[in-house]
Short mmCIF file of C-alpha atoms in Angstrom, two decimals:
data_model
loop_
_atom_site.label_atom_id
_atom_site.label_comp_id
_atom_site.label_asym_id
_atom_site.label_seq_id
_atom_site.Cartn_x
_atom_site.Cartn_y
_atom_site.Cartn_z
CA MET X 262 0.00 0.00 0.00
CA TYR X 263 1.28 3.43 -0.95
CA ARG X 264 -0.24 6.68 0.34
CA ILE X 265 1.04 9.77 -1.48
CA THR X 266 0.28 13.27 -0.22
CA ILE X 267 1.01 16.15 -2.58
CA GLN X 268 0.84 19.69 -1.23
CA HIS X 269 -1.19 22.15 -3.28
CA PRO X 270 1.05 24.95 -4.67
CA LYS X 271 -1.36 27.62 -3.36
CA GLU X 272 -1.35 28.33 0.39
CA GLY X 273 -4.45 27.25 2.25
CA GLN X 274 -5.56 24.62 -0.27
CA GLU X 275 -6.15 21.01 0.74
CA PRO X 276 -3.43 18.51 -0.26
CA LEU X 277 -4.09 15.77 -2.80
CA VAL X 278 -4.00 12.31 -1.22
CA LEU X 279 -3.72 9.16 -3.34
CA GLN X 280 -3.77 5.63 -1.96
CA THR X 281 -2.88 2.72 -4.22
CA ASP X 282 -1.54 -0.81 -4.12
CA THR X 283 0.16 -0.39 -7.50
CA ARG X 284 3.86 0.43 -7.35
CA ASN X 285 4.03 1.73 -10.93
CA LEU X 286 1.16 4.16 -10.33
CA ALA X 287 2.81 5.43 -7.15
CA ARG X 288 6.10 5.87 -9.01
CA SER X 289 4.40 7.79 -11.85
CA VAL X 290 2.63 10.14 -9.42
CA VAL X 291 5.91 10.87 -7.60
CA GLN X 292 7.63 11.53 -10.93
CA LEU X 293 4.90 14.03 -11.89
CA ALA X 294 5.22 15.75 -8.50
CA ARG X 295 8.99 16.04 -8.97
CA GLU X 296 8.66 17.38 -12.52
CA ASN X 297 6.23 20.04 -11.29
CA LYS X 298 8.39 20.84 -8.23
CA LEU X 299 5.64 20.02 -5.74
CA ASP X 300 6.22 18.96 -2.13
CA TYR X 301 5.20 15.36 -1.59
CA GLU X 302 5.31 12.63 1.02
CA VAL X 303 5.04 8.90 0.41
CA VAL X 304 4.09 6.43 3.12
CA THR X 305 4.34 2.76 2.28
CA GLU X 306 3.60 -0.23 4.45
CA VAL X 307 6.21 -2.94 4.17
CA SER X 308 5.23 -5.61 6.68
CA PRO X 309 5.89 -5.26 9.54
CA ARG X 310 7.16 -1.66 9.30
CA ILE X 311 6.07 1.64 7.75
CA VAL X 312 8.50 3.53 5.50
CA LYS X 313 8.16 7.28 4.84
CA PHE X 314 10.04 9.61 2.54
CA LYS X 315 9.56 13.20 1.48
CA GLY X 316 10.78 15.20 -1.46
CA LEU X 317 10.48 18.45 -3.30
#
């Protein structure tokens, strides 16, 4: 499971949250966020631990 949170570029707007089980979809969304220079956070559950990473 991947949960990706992308911050809206305008202050005060709600972030976009995507949850998927598909690694390729998660990778594509992160690539789009990077190309558009958006702040993002990915949380993935890898049994039995949770892995987080952030980027700009």
